[in-house]
């Protein structure tokens, strides 16, 4: 059931945004980091952070992926946010783990590396837990390798 609720929540909220702008939301969001990140490229770990906005113009959540720079000849070729309603620990080739069941995968541009979701002012969302993890794809011209760096998991709780 949660696999259906989370995609509907995050993808369907854009259509609800005019209604969300009319009033403030009857909940708050809390953010907690859990699970460890992993780097295949040797770069510093990417991180995922969240901010919550609740005011007369409605409420929204912004998720941002921080991608630390790395040495020469290593280029970022992709940035993704994985969103899901279930925390998992699935090993992937290269020794890292996917920490979020991928209900939704959002491709992020080079700049800004964030995405904002409008939230409906629905008290039924209280108690919902959504997880997020960032994945950064790096290409190394020396050795011609592609590596994946994984952030830790961000747990977002509607209270």
PDB file of C-alpha atoms in Angstrom:
ATOM      1  CA  UNK A   1       0.000   0.000   0.000  1.00  0.00           C
ATOM      2  CA  UNK A   2       2.852   2.417   0.873  1.00  0.00           C
ATOM      3  CA  UNK A   3       4.384   1.917  -2.591  1.00  0.00           C
ATOM      4  CA  UNK A   4       1.205   3.351  -4.082  1.00  0.00           C
ATOM      5  CA  UNK A   5       0.761   6.195  -1.580  1.00  0.00           C
ATOM      6  CA  UNK A   6       4.238   7.712  -1.926  1.00  0.00           C
ATOM      7  CA  UNK A   7       4.235   8.106  -5.741  1.00  0.00           C
ATOM      8  CA  UNK A   8       0.723   9.513  -5.663  1.00  0.00           C
ATOM      9  CA  UNK A   9       1.747  11.907  -2.908  1.00  0.00           C
ATOM     10  CA  UNK A  10       4.848  13.310  -4.604  1.00  0.00           C
ATOM     11  CA  UNK A  11       3.719  13.233  -8.221  1.00  0.00           C
ATOM     12  CA  UNK A  12       0.100  14.197  -7.646  1.00  0.00           C
ATOM     13  CA  UNK A  13       0.889  17.165  -5.435  1.00  0.00           C
ATOM     14  CA  UNK A  14       1.654  19.481  -8.323  1.00  0.00           C
ATOM     15  CA  UNK A  15      -1.963  19.223  -9.444  1.00  0.00           C
ATOM     16  CA  UNK A  16      -3.104  20.060  -5.908  1.00  0.00           C
ATOM     17  CA  UNK A  17      -0.818  23.078  -5.505  1.00  0.00           C
ATOM     18  CA  UNK A  18      -3.483  25.756  -6.210  1.00  0.00           C
ATOM     19  CA  UNK A  19      -5.523  24.399  -3.309  1.00  0.00           C
ATOM     20  CA  UNK A  20      -2.401  24.148  -1.137  1.00  0.00           C
ATOM     21  CA  UNK A  21      -1.645  27.835  -1.694  1.00  0.00           C
ATOM     22  CA  UNK A  22      -4.914  28.905  -0.081  1.00  0.00           C
ATOM     23  CA  UNK A  23      -4.004  27.872   3.478  1.00  0.00           C
ATOM     24  CA  UNK A  24      -1.201  26.687   5.710  1.00  0.00           C
ATOM     25  CA  UNK A  25      -0.652  23.011   6.366  1.00  0.00           C
ATOM     26  CA  UNK A  26      -1.849  21.290   9.557  1.00  0.00           C
ATOM     27  CA  UNK A  27       1.439  19.406   9.997  1.00  0.00           C
ATOM     28  CA  UNK A  28       5.175  19.899  10.322  1.00  0.00           C
ATOM     29  CA  UNK A  29       7.979  17.924   8.736  1.00  0.00           C
ATOM     30  CA  UNK A  30      11.011  16.583  10.541  1.00  0.00           C
ATOM     31  CA  UNK A  31      14.179  15.397   8.836  1.00  0.00           C
ATOM     32  CA  UNK A  32      16.570  12.762  10.191  1.00  0.00           C
ATOM     33  CA  UNK A  33      19.655  11.222   8.621  1.00  0.00           C
ATOM     34  CA  UNK A  34      20.082   7.467   8.818  1.00  0.00           C
ATOM     35  CA  UNK A  35      22.123   4.836   7.056  1.00  0.00           C
ATOM     36  CA  UNK A  36      25.625   5.420   5.806  1.00  0.00           C
ATOM     37  CA  UNK A  37      26.632   6.708   2.420  1.00  0.00           C
ATOM     38  CA  UNK A  38      29.194   5.100   0.178  1.00  0.00           C
ATOM     39  CA  UNK A  39      31.595   6.304  -2.481  1.00  0.00           C
ATOM     40  CA  UNK A  40      32.937   4.259  -5.364  1.00  0.00           C
ATOM     41  CA  UNK A  41      34.832   7.196  -6.879  1.00  0.00           C
ATOM     42  CA  UNK A  42      36.789   8.156  -3.756  1.00  0.00           C
ATOM     43  CA  UNK A  43      35.111  11.573  -3.610  1.00  0.00           C
ATOM     44  CA  UNK A  44      33.547  12.934  -0.436  1.00  0.00           C
ATOM     45  CA  UNK A  45      30.049  11.560   0.113  1.00  0.00           C
ATOM     46  CA  UNK A  46      27.076  13.358  -1.407  1.00  0.00           C
ATOM     47  CA  UNK A  47      24.415  14.443   1.094  1.00  0.00           C
ATOM     48  CA  UNK A  48      20.657  14.933   0.929  1.00  0.00           C
ATOM     49  CA  UNK A  49      18.994  17.633   3.001  1.00  0.00           C
ATOM     50  CA  UNK A  50      15.478  18.887   3.338  1.00  0.00           C
ATOM     51  CA  UNK A  51      13.696  22.118   4.200  1.00  0.00           C
ATOM     52  CA  UNK A  52      10.039  22.661   4.932  1.00  0.00           C
ATOM     53  CA  UNK A  53       8.084  25.814   4.192  1.00  0.00           C
ATOM     54  CA  UNK A  54       4.642  26.433   5.724  1.00  0.00           C
ATOM     55  CA  UNK A  55       2.989  29.800   5.400  1.00  0.00           C
ATOM     56  CA  UNK A  56       0.042  31.723   3.999  1.00  0.00           C
ATOM     57  CA  UNK A  57       1.134  30.793   0.479  1.00  0.00           C
ATOM     58  CA  UNK A  58       0.890  27.065   1.225  1.00  0.00           C
ATOM     59  CA  UNK A  59       3.450  24.520   2.214  1.00  0.00           C
ATOM     60  CA  UNK A  60       6.176  22.638   0.417  1.00  0.00           C
ATOM     61  CA  UNK A  61       9.213  20.465   0.947  1.00  0.00           C
ATOM     62  CA  UNK A  62      12.518  21.080  -0.839  1.00  0.00           C
ATOM     63  CA  UNK A  63      15.045  18.271  -1.144  1.00  0.00           C
ATOM     64  CA  UNK A  64      18.599  19.214  -2.075  1.00  0.00           C
ATOM     65  CA  UNK A  65      21.482  16.998  -3.162  1.00  0.00           C
ATOM     66  CA  UNK A  66      24.917  18.336  -2.255  1.00  0.00           C
ATOM     67  CA  UNK A  67      27.618  17.069  -4.616  1.00  0.00           C
ATOM     68  CA  UNK A  68      31.157  17.684  -3.322  1.00  0.00           C
ATOM     69  CA  UNK A  69      33.715  18.513  -6.014  1.00  0.00           C
ATOM     70  CA  UNK A  70      36.450  16.038  -6.789  1.00  0.00           C
ATOM     71  CA  UNK A  71      39.836  16.030  -8.432  1.00  0.00           C
ATOM     72  CA  UNK A  72      40.745  16.594 -12.004  1.00  0.00           C
ATOM     73  CA  UNK A  73      39.618  14.211 -14.738  1.00  0.00           C
ATOM     74  CA  UNK A  74      36.561  13.129 -12.704  1.00  0.00           C
ATOM     75  CA  UNK A  75      33.294  14.569 -13.999  1.00  0.00           C
ATOM     76  CA  UNK A  76      29.772  14.378 -12.607  1.00  0.00           C
ATOM     77  CA  UNK A  77      27.551  12.944 -15.330  1.00  0.00           C
ATOM     78  CA  UNK A  78      24.341  12.357 -13.378  1.00  0.00           C
ATOM     79  CA  UNK A  79      22.495  13.349 -10.204  1.00  0.00           C
ATOM     80  CA  UNK A  80      19.460  11.488  -8.886  1.00  0.00           C
ATOM     81  CA  UNK A  81      17.132  11.537  -5.897  1.00  0.00           C
ATOM     82  CA  UNK A  82      15.520   8.229  -4.999  1.00  0.00           C
ATOM     83  CA  UNK A  83      12.247   8.618  -3.069  1.00  0.00           C
ATOM     84  CA  UNK A  84      10.271   5.843  -1.447  1.00  0.00           C
ATOM     85  CA  UNK A  85       8.013   4.769   1.345  1.00  0.00           C
ATOM     86  CA  UNK A  86      10.212   1.904   2.475  1.00  0.00           C
ATOM     87  CA  UNK A  87      13.738   1.830   3.880  1.00  0.00           C
ATOM     88  CA  UNK A  88      15.820  -1.027   2.437  1.00  0.00           C
ATOM     89  CA  UNK A  89      19.437  -2.137   2.364  1.00  0.00           C
ATOM     90  CA  UNK A  90      20.077  -3.573  -1.103  1.00  0.00           C
ATOM     91  CA  UNK A  91      23.721  -4.099  -2.089  1.00  0.00           C
ATOM     92  CA  UNK A  92      24.648  -2.831  -5.543  1.00  0.00           C
ATOM     93  CA  UNK A  93      27.763  -3.721  -7.568  1.00  0.00           C
ATOM     94  CA  UNK A  94      30.779  -1.820  -6.290  1.00  0.00           C
ATOM     95  CA  UNK A  95      30.109  -2.288  -2.584  1.00  0.00           C
ATOM     96  CA  UNK A  96      27.482   0.389  -1.913  1.00  0.00           C
ATOM     97  CA  UNK A  97      23.839  -0.043  -0.885  1.00  0.00           C
ATOM     98  CA  UNK A  98      20.535   1.376  -2.012  1.00  0.00           C
ATOM     99  CA  UNK A  99      18.840   2.512   1.209  1.00  0.00           C
ATOM    100  CA  UNK A 100      15.442   3.526  -0.231  1.00  0.00           C
ATOM    101  CA  UNK A 101      12.996   1.413  -2.211  1.00  0.00           C
ATOM    102  CA  UNK A 102      12.859   3.331  -5.528  1.00  0.00           C
ATOM    103  CA  UNK A 103       9.184   4.292  -5.795  1.00  0.00           C
ATOM    104  CA  UNK A 104      10.239   7.492  -7.583  1.00  0.00           C
ATOM    105  CA  UNK A 105      13.590   8.451  -9.133  1.00  0.00           C
ATOM    106  CA  UNK A 106      14.062  12.153  -9.906  1.00  0.00           C
ATOM    107  CA  UNK A 107      16.827  13.292 -12.272  1.00  0.00           C
ATOM    108  CA  UNK A 108      18.386  16.551 -11.115  1.00  0.00           C
ATOM    109  CA  UNK A 109      20.043  19.106 -13.381  1.00  0.00           C
ATOM    110  CA  UNK A 110      23.566  20.396 -12.800  1.00  0.00           C
ATOM    111  CA  UNK A 111      22.151  23.467 -11.110  1.00  0.00           C
ATOM    112  CA  UNK A 112      20.177  23.743  -8.957  1.00  0.00           C
ATOM    113  CA  UNK A 113      20.493  20.277  -7.480  1.00  0.00           C
ATOM    114  CA  UNK A 114      17.201  20.511  -5.636  1.00  0.00           C
ATOM    115  CA  UNK A 115      13.527  19.889  -6.216  1.00  0.00           C
ATOM    116  CA  UNK A 116      10.499  21.408  -4.466  1.00  0.00           C
ATOM    117  CA  UNK A 117       7.238  19.553  -3.962  1.00  0.00           C
ATOM    118  CA  UNK A 118       4.078  21.495  -3.007  1.00  0.00           C
ATOM    119  CA  UNK A 119       2.139  19.716  -0.253  1.00  0.00           C
ATOM    120  CA  UNK A 120      -1.638  19.633   0.173  1.00  0.00           C
ATOM    121  CA  UNK A 121      -3.004  20.908   3.507  1.00  0.00           C
ATOM    122  CA  UNK A 122      -4.364  17.467   4.419  1.00  0.00           C
ATOM    123  CA  UNK A 123      -4.217  16.286   8.062  1.00  0.00           C
ATOM    124  CA  UNK A 124      -4.382  12.689   6.784  1.00  0.00           C
ATOM    125  CA  UNK A 125      -0.675  13.007   5.894  1.00  0.00           C
ATOM    126  CA  UNK A 126       0.282  13.085   9.600  1.00  0.00           C
ATOM    127  CA  UNK A 127       2.261   9.937  10.322  1.00  0.00           C
ATOM    128  CA  UNK A 128       3.531   9.488   6.762  1.00  0.00           C
ATOM    129  CA  UNK A 129       7.222   8.581   6.500  1.00  0.00           C
ATOM    130  CA  UNK A 130       9.075   9.168   3.231  1.00  0.00           C
ATOM    131  CA  UNK A 131      12.720   8.294   2.587  1.00  0.00           C
ATOM    132  CA  UNK A 132      15.193   9.945   0.193  1.00  0.00           C
ATOM    133  CA  UNK A 133      18.680   9.031  -1.020  1.00  0.00           C
ATOM    134  CA  UNK A 134      20.975  10.783  -3.461  1.00  0.00           C
ATOM    135  CA  UNK A 135      23.045   9.089  -6.135  1.00  0.00           C
ATOM    136  CA  UNK A 136      25.845  10.829  -8.045  1.00  0.00           C
ATOM    137  CA  UNK A 137      27.329   9.325 -11.211  1.00  0.00           C
ATOM    138  CA  UNK A 138      30.961  10.231 -11.930  1.00  0.00           C
ATOM    139  CA  UNK A 139      33.054   9.468 -15.002  1.00  0.00           C
ATOM    140  CA  UNK A 140      36.848   9.268 -14.752  1.00  0.00           C
ATOM    141  CA  UNK A 141      38.782   9.955 -17.941  1.00  0.00           C
ATOM    142  CA  UNK A 142      41.882   8.259 -16.514  1.00  0.00           C
ATOM    143  CA  UNK A 143      40.882   4.615 -16.666  1.00  0.00           C
ATOM    144  CA  UNK A 144      37.572   5.400 -18.392  1.00  0.00           C
ATOM    145  CA  UNK A 145      35.463   4.247 -15.424  1.00  0.00           C
ATOM    146  CA  UNK A 146      31.981   5.152 -14.258  1.00  0.00           C
ATOM    147  CA  UNK A 147      31.405   5.218 -10.491  1.00  0.00           C
ATOM    148  CA  UNK A 148      28.334   5.738  -8.344  1.00  0.00           C
ATOM    149  CA  UNK A 149      28.408   7.638  -5.049  1.00  0.00           C
ATOM    150  CA  UNK A 150      25.489   7.170  -2.646  1.00  0.00           C
ATOM    151  CA  UNK A 151      24.381   9.525   0.112  1.00  0.00           C
ATOM    152  CA  UNK A 152      22.999   8.289   3.397  1.00  0.00           C
ATOM    153  CA  UNK A 153      19.216   8.114   3.778  1.00  0.00           C
ATOM    154  CA  UNK A 154      17.075  11.117   4.730  1.00  0.00           C
ATOM    155  CA  UNK A 155      13.900  10.186   6.632  1.00  0.00           C
ATOM    156  CA  UNK A 156      11.067  12.712   6.292  1.00  0.00           C
ATOM    157  CA  UNK A 157       8.261  12.430   8.838  1.00  0.00           C
ATOM    158  CA  UNK A 158       4.937  14.268   8.639  1.00  0.00           C
ATOM    159  CA  UNK A 159       3.966  15.261  12.223  1.00  0.00           C
TER     160      UNK A 159
END
